[in-house]
Tab-separated table of C-alpha atoms in Angstrom:
chain	number	residue	atom	x	y	z
M	10	VAL	CA	100.948	-169.097	-148.701
M	11	LEU	CA	97.518	-170.764	-148.615
M	12	GLU	CA	95.109	-169.070	-146.242
M	13	ARG	CA	91.787	-170.621	-145.119
M	14	ILE	CA	88.898	-168.141	-145.505
M	15	GLY	CA	85.915	-170.298	-144.399
M	16	THR	CA	83.207	-172.547	-145.889
M	17	GLY	CA	81.738	-171.584	-149.283
M	18	SER	CA	78.295	-172.142	-150.798
M	19	THR	CA	79.392	-175.555	-151.990
M	20	GLY	CA	80.036	-176.680	-148.457
M	21	ARG	CA	83.750	-177.070	-148.978
M	22	ASN	CA	86.603	-175.250	-147.272
M	23	GLU	CA	87.768	-172.390	-149.382
M	24	THR	CA	91.302	-171.039	-149.353
M	25	ARG	CA	93.042	-168.252	-151.121
M	26	GLN	CA	96.639	-167.773	-152.059
M	27	THR	CA	98.387	-164.837	-150.506
M	28	MET	CA	101.698	-163.560	-151.674
M	29	VAL	CA	104.286	-163.003	-148.971
M	30	PRO	CA	106.852	-160.356	-149.755
M	31	PHE	CA	110.158	-161.972	-150.715
M	32	ASN	CA	112.199	-159.866	-148.299
M	33	LEU	CA	110.015	-160.926	-145.344
M	34	TRP	CA	110.272	-164.620	-146.287
M	35	ARG	CA	114.027	-164.361	-146.675
M	36	GLY	CA	114.303	-162.688	-143.291
M	37	ILE	CA	112.314	-165.457	-141.598
M	38	SER	CA	114.375	-168.146	-143.324
M	39	ASN	CA	117.664	-166.522	-142.420
M	40	ARG	CA	116.624	-166.209	-138.791
M	41	LEU	CA	115.638	-169.869	-138.586
M	42	LEU	CA	118.930	-170.853	-140.195
M	43	LEU	CA	120.924	-168.725	-137.777
M	44	ASN	CA	119.074	-170.226	-134.817
M	45	HIS	CA	119.874	-173.745	-135.989
M	46	LEU	CA	123.511	-172.855	-136.574
M	47	LEU	CA	123.733	-171.305	-133.108
M	48	ILE	CA	122.271	-174.429	-131.508
M	49	ALA	CA	124.684	-176.645	-133.452
M	50	TRP	CA	127.670	-174.484	-132.430
M	51	ILE	CA	126.726	-174.532	-128.736
M	52	VAL	CA	126.191	-178.299	-128.749
M	53	ALA	CA	129.494	-178.857	-130.574
M	54	SER	CA	131.325	-176.679	-128.060
M	55	GLU	CA	129.822	-178.514	-125.112
M	56	LEU	CA	130.677	-181.904	-126.600
M	57	LYS	CA	134.247	-180.770	-127.127
M	58	ILE	CA	134.477	-179.829	-123.434
M	59	ALA	CA	132.938	-183.146	-122.475
M	60	THR	CA	135.448	-185.047	-124.593
M	61	SER	CA	138.417	-183.297	-122.983
M	62	ALA	CA	136.929	-183.724	-119.525
M	63	SER	CA	136.513	-187.443	-120.071
M	64	SER	CA	140.275	-187.880	-119.695
M	65	ALA	CA	139.845	-187.222	-115.978
M	66	PHE	CA	137.439	-190.130	-115.553
M	67	ILE	CA	138.597	-193.354	-113.922
M	68	ASN	CA	138.276	-196.395	-116.137
M	69	THR	CA	136.128	-198.965	-114.414
M	70	GLY	CA	136.155	-201.399	-117.307
M	71	PRO	CA	134.740	-201.647	-120.834
M	72	SER	CA	131.352	-200.048	-121.264
M	73	THR	CA	128.973	-200.124	-124.217
M	74	ARG	CA	126.442	-197.795	-122.679
M	75	SER	CA	126.041	-194.243	-123.881
M	76	ALA	CA	127.192	-191.475	-121.591
M	77	ARG	CA	124.363	-189.045	-120.821
M	78	ILE	CA	125.638	-185.582	-120.068
M	79	ILE	CA	123.262	-182.844	-119.043
M	80	TYR	CA	124.537	-179.282	-119.057
M	81	PRO	CA	122.415	-176.771	-117.133
M	82	GLN	CA	122.753	-174.050	-119.780
M	83	LEU	CA	121.628	-176.440	-122.545
M	84	LEU	CA	118.944	-178.062	-120.446
M	85	HIS	CA	117.335	-174.681	-119.948
M	86	ARG	CA	116.953	-174.083	-123.702
M	87	TYR	CA	117.434	-177.296	-125.619
M	88	GLY	CA	117.094	-180.208	-123.185
M	89	SER	CA	119.671	-182.900	-122.461
M	90	VAL	CA	122.529	-183.889	-124.739
M	91	VAL	CA	123.265	-187.565	-125.374
M	92	VAL	CA	126.842	-188.447	-126.296
M	93	ARG	CA	127.061	-191.921	-127.793
M	94	GLY	CA	130.174	-194.044	-127.825
M	95	MET	CA	132.053	-192.021	-125.172
M	96	GLN	CA	134.087	-194.153	-122.796
M	97	PRO	CA	136.219	-193.010	-119.881
M	98	SER	CA	139.925	-192.954	-120.601
M	99	THR	CA	142.306	-195.139	-118.656
M	100	LEU	CA	143.642	-193.793	-115.369
M	101	THR	CA	147.164	-192.498	-115.839
M	102	SER	CA	148.006	-192.111	-112.137
M	103	SER	CA	149.074	-195.103	-110.074
M	104	GLN	CA	146.559	-197.067	-108.046
M	105	SER	CA	147.279	-199.090	-104.947
M	106	PRO	CA	146.262	-202.768	-105.128
M	107	SER	CA	143.815	-202.307	-102.290
M	108	SER	CA	142.037	-199.406	-104.019
M	109	LYS	CA	141.119	-201.635	-106.974
M	110	THR	CA	138.975	-203.787	-104.693
M	111	ASN	CA	137.300	-200.899	-102.912
M	112	ASP	CA	133.552	-201.508	-102.774
M	113	ASN	CA	132.838	-197.907	-101.666
M	114	LYS	CA	130.596	-199.139	-98.854
M	115	LEU	CA	131.071	-197.112	-95.699
M	116	GLY	CA	130.442	-198.488	-92.245
M	117	PRO	CA	129.662	-196.652	-89.015
M	118	PRO	CA	131.401	-193.315	-88.410
M	119	ILE	CA	134.391	-193.216	-86.100
M	120	CYS	CA	136.172	-190.429	-84.214
M	121	GLU	CA	138.960	-191.260	-81.766
M	122	TYR	CA	141.678	-189.224	-80.078
M	123	HIS	CA	144.837	-190.628	-78.511
M	124	GLU	CA	147.844	-189.100	-76.799
M	125	VAL	CA	151.031	-190.997	-77.502
M	126	ILE	CA	153.998	-190.685	-75.138
M	127	VAL	CA	157.317	-190.508	-76.985
M	128	PRO	CA	160.440	-191.034	-74.810
M	129	THR	CA	163.041	-188.322	-75.287
M	130	GLU	CA	166.397	-189.321	-76.681
M	131	LYS	CA	169.032	-188.492	-74.085
M	132	THR	CA	171.819	-186.165	-75.151
M	133	LEU	CA	174.426	-184.074	-73.354
M	134	ARG	CA	174.235	-181.381	-76.019
M	135	GLN	CA	171.780	-178.656	-75.134
M	136	ALA	CA	171.641	-177.438	-78.736
M	137	ALA	CA	170.496	-180.788	-80.121
M	138	ILE	CA	167.772	-181.878	-82.508
M	139	THR	CA	166.413	-185.419	-82.579
M	140	VAL	CA	164.086	-187.158	-85.039
M	141	GLN	CA	161.764	-190.033	-84.139
M	142	ASP	CA	159.520	-192.104	-86.388
M	143	LEU	CA	155.850	-192.128	-85.309
M	144	THR	CA	154.629	-194.278	-88.205
M	145	PRO	CA	154.598	-197.667	-86.379
M	146	SER	CA	152.615	-196.217	-83.453
M	147	ILE	CA	150.103	-194.572	-85.794
M	148	ARG	CA	149.634	-197.764	-87.807
M	149	LYS	CA	149.001	-199.694	-84.598
M	150	LEU	CA	146.277	-197.250	-83.518
M	151	LEU	CA	144.823	-197.321	-87.015
M	152	ALA	CA	144.539	-201.119	-86.955
M	153	GLN	CA	142.951	-201.106	-83.501
M	154	SER	CA	140.362	-198.495	-84.476
M	155	GLY	CA	139.071	-200.323	-87.551
M	156	LEU	CA	139.132	-197.095	-89.559
M	157	LYS	CA	138.680	-197.923	-93.247
M	158	GLN	CA	138.178	-194.574	-94.998
M	159	GLY	CA	139.041	-191.237	-93.434
M	160	THR	CA	141.890	-189.150	-92.104
M	161	VAL	CA	144.574	-189.375	-89.432
M	162	THR	CA	145.658	-186.047	-87.948
M	163	VAL	CA	148.901	-185.887	-85.985
M	164	ILE	CA	149.680	-182.817	-83.880
M	165	SER	CA	152.596	-181.858	-81.672
M	166	ARG	CA	151.576	-180.750	-78.177
M	167	HIS	CA	154.691	-178.662	-77.579
M	168	THR	CA	156.018	-175.347	-78.863
M	169	THR	CA	159.516	-176.725	-79.493
M	170	THR	CA	158.646	-179.892	-81.407
M	171	ALA	CA	157.390	-180.290	-84.966
M	172	ILE	CA	155.610	-182.866	-87.120
M	173	THR	CA	156.748	-183.515	-90.672
M	174	ILE	CA	156.645	-186.236	-93.341
M	175	ASN	CA	159.935	-187.420	-94.757
M	176	GLU	CA	162.326	-190.346	-94.855
M	177	SER	CA	163.326	-191.946	-91.568
M	178	GLU	CA	167.064	-192.481	-91.920
M	179	SER	CA	169.784	-191.900	-89.309
M	180	ARG	CA	172.269	-190.031	-91.491
M	181	LEU	CA	169.506	-187.846	-92.917
M	182	SER	CA	168.450	-187.061	-89.339
M	183	ARG	CA	171.944	-185.766	-88.604
M	184	ASP	CA	171.843	-183.719	-91.808
M	185	MET	CA	168.550	-182.211	-90.656
M	186	GLU	CA	170.088	-181.274	-87.313
M	187	GLN	CA	173.094	-179.571	-88.881
M	188	TYR	CA	170.993	-177.728	-91.446
M	189	LEU	CA	168.386	-176.485	-88.981
M	190	LEU	CA	171.005	-175.298	-86.451
M	191	LYS	CA	172.614	-173.267	-89.241
M	192	LEU	CA	169.226	-171.881	-90.219
M	193	ALA	CA	168.461	-170.745	-86.654
M	194	PRO	CA	171.654	-170.865	-84.578
M	195	PRO	CA	171.272	-171.279	-80.799
M	196	ASP	CA	171.835	-168.370	-78.442
M	197	GLU	CA	175.467	-167.817	-77.475
M	198	ARG	CA	174.372	-167.868	-73.821
M	199	LEU	CA	173.358	-171.499	-74.128
M	200	LEU	CA	175.722	-173.587	-71.977
M	201	LEU	CA	177.638	-176.437	-73.600
M	202	CYS	CA	176.820	-174.982	-76.996
M	203	ASN	CA	179.601	-175.889	-79.418
M	204	ASN	CA	177.921	-174.373	-82.455
M	205	ASN	CA	180.311	-172.044	-84.260
M	206	ASN	CA	177.361	-170.154	-85.735
M	207	SER	CA	176.191	-168.987	-82.304
M	208	LYS	CA	178.735	-166.209	-81.831
M	209	ASP	CA	176.981	-162.894	-81.155
M	210	VAL	CA	173.569	-164.585	-81.539
M	211	ARG	CA	171.065	-163.386	-78.944
M	212	TYR	CA	167.277	-163.709	-78.862
M	213	LEU	CA	164.869	-161.517	-76.889
M	214	HIS	CA	162.968	-164.593	-75.720
M	215	ASN	CA	166.127	-165.722	-73.926
M	216	ASP	CA	166.301	-162.575	-71.761
M	217	ILE	CA	164.696	-164.649	-69.034
M	218	GLU	CA	165.476	-162.147	-66.256
M	219	GLN	CA	163.047	-159.735	-67.958
M	220	ARG	CA	160.187	-162.212	-68.186
M	221	PRO	CA	157.286	-162.363	-67.791
M	222	GLU	CA	156.923	-158.951	-69.373
M	223	SER	CA	153.216	-158.250	-69.862
M	224	GLU	CA	150.244	-158.795	-67.593
M	225	ASP	CA	148.901	-161.467	-69.931
M	226	GLU	CA	152.166	-163.386	-69.648
M	227	LYS	CA	152.100	-163.091	-65.874
M	228	GLN	CA	148.552	-164.429	-65.762
M	229	ARG	CA	149.554	-167.318	-68.032
M	230	CYS	CA	152.252	-168.263	-65.539
M	231	ARG	CA	149.711	-168.185	-62.711
M	232	ASP	CA	147.284	-170.323	-64.747
M	233	ASN	CA	150.047	-172.910	-65.135
M	234	GLY	CA	150.702	-173.162	-61.394
M	235	TRP	CA	153.452	-170.608	-60.860
M	236	ASN	CA	152.791	-168.008	-58.153
M	237	ILE	CA	155.092	-165.435	-59.660
M	238	ASP	CA	153.867	-162.802	-57.185
M	239	ASP	CA	156.116	-164.610	-54.702
M	240	PRO	CA	159.770	-163.638	-55.460
M	241	LYS	CA	160.992	-167.185	-54.701
M	242	GLN	CA	158.407	-168.704	-57.035
M	243	LEU	CA	159.266	-166.155	-59.699
M	244	GLN	CA	162.959	-167.046	-59.485
M	245	ALA	CA	162.140	-170.755	-59.541
M	246	TRP	CA	160.130	-170.246	-62.724
M	247	ARG	CA	163.001	-168.347	-64.346
M	248	ASP	CA	165.523	-171.018	-63.337
M	249	GLN	CA	163.584	-173.748	-65.109
M	250	GLU	CA	163.027	-171.758	-68.310
M	251	PRO	CA	165.315	-173.040	-71.090
M	252	VAL	CA	167.347	-170.833	-73.423
M	253	ASN	CA	165.550	-172.089	-76.511
M	254	ALA	CA	164.255	-169.284	-78.714
M	255	HIS	CA	165.827	-170.918	-81.776
M	256	SER	CA	163.748	-174.052	-81.095
M	257	HIS	CA	160.511	-172.054	-81.131
M	258	LEU	CA	161.441	-170.399	-84.433
M	259	LEU	CA	162.294	-173.712	-86.091
M	260	SER	CA	159.042	-175.224	-84.867
M	261	MET	CA	157.136	-172.455	-86.633
M	262	LEU	CA	158.991	-173.175	-89.868
M	263	LEU	CA	158.461	-176.937	-89.812
M	264	GLY	CA	154.844	-176.917	-88.649
M	265	SER	CA	153.047	-178.592	-85.777
M	266	SER	CA	150.655	-181.024	-87.522
M	267	GLU	CA	150.044	-183.271	-90.513
M	268	SER	CA	146.841	-184.830	-91.911
M	269	ILE	CA	147.151	-188.125	-93.769
M	270	PRO	CA	144.340	-189.698	-95.833
M	271	VAL	CA	143.309	-193.248	-94.969
M	272	VAL	CA	142.079	-195.475	-97.810
M	273	ASN	CA	141.093	-199.101	-97.256
M	274	CYS	CA	142.540	-199.223	-93.731
M	275	ASP	CA	145.964	-197.854	-94.672
M	276	MET	CA	147.590	-194.428	-94.713
M	277	VAL	CA	148.210	-192.996	-98.166
M	278	ILE	CA	151.923	-192.290	-97.849
M	279	GLY	CA	154.796	-193.134	-100.158
M	280	GLN	CA	157.120	-196.099	-99.833
M	281	TRP	CA	159.877	-194.082	-98.162
M	282	GLN	CA	157.698	-191.594	-96.312
M	283	SER	CA	157.317	-191.625	-92.540
M	284	ILE	CA	155.549	-189.368	-90.045
M	285	LEU	CA	158.333	-187.840	-87.968
M	286	LEU	CA	158.469	-186.046	-84.624
M	287	VAL	CA	161.293	-183.503	-84.692
M	288	ASP	CA	162.337	-182.536	-81.173
M	289	LEU	CA	164.050	-179.169	-81.439
M	290	ASP	CA	164.862	-178.862	-77.728
M	291	PRO	CA	165.269	-182.283	-76.041
M	292	GLY	CA	166.631	-180.699	-72.838
M	293	PRO	CA	166.167	-182.521	-69.526
M	294	ARG	CA	162.710	-183.878	-70.372
M	295	ASP	CA	161.873	-187.567	-70.098
M	296	HIS	CA	159.245	-187.607	-72.835
M	297	ARG	CA	157.114	-185.693	-75.313
M	298	THR	CA	153.448	-186.197	-76.181
M	299	VAL	CA	151.758	-186.287	-79.582
M	300	GLY	CA	148.022	-186.031	-80.270
M	301	ILE	CA	146.545	-188.424	-82.841
M	302	GLN	CA	142.957	-188.160	-84.061
M	303	LEU	CA	141.317	-190.741	-86.323
M	304	MET	CA	138.162	-189.683	-88.165
M	305	GLY	CA	136.143	-191.369	-90.875
M	306	PHE	CA	134.218	-194.609	-91.373
M	307	GLN	CA	134.796	-198.211	-90.472
């Protein structure tokens, strides 16, 4: 190793040669080599991850530009990593024709709520289940709102109806009725009930003569316009209460709401999918109501 020791009598810089112990020089060299190998290994690992992750990219067309990937852990020590020649792989999932022309420009925000009245299908069977397709009504509201990108949320406003997504087909609807009534048979006290599965079936909710039971339940009746402190009003409330515990249980199983994405002014549902209102206790009612909220951007 040449070491500068200053200016001599001749006016020139003078140096001297110093011997560095071999073991020290080898140690320094080995450490530098290990550092370079470590850097190369980390970079190679990160590039391998980047290559596998590129399969999730959406192909937007041929590209000759380099992909610049910056990893925080590398940026801290070694700066950014440039991967040349990487192109996104083709999208393997299906794309709707409208999504290919999406310009990703969002308009003003929108938030609307509507209550849709759904007439009840008349039936003489008290233990009946009906299915009605809400899709046309939802599409009409969607078109009127101008919603382009966002979400439609559909919610049942009753404790004995449900919202689900499935095929709207009359024979399937009858299959649903038979299956659900086997899953939760009606109470044997239900009049005009011809269900063979109802023998010896009794639900606590249907012990109407013992309701309301708690003070909270009594107050809930008062809040809904029933003066149950008056014996005549109490009996009138009990007389109008349906024997429908099985309907409540089925509603819990099916669910009370669905959220559907909206892309380019249309709901993202399959060709045979429909948004269905399942009425688990049609009874003497004239109609049901469904809440529909549209949120997103025009």
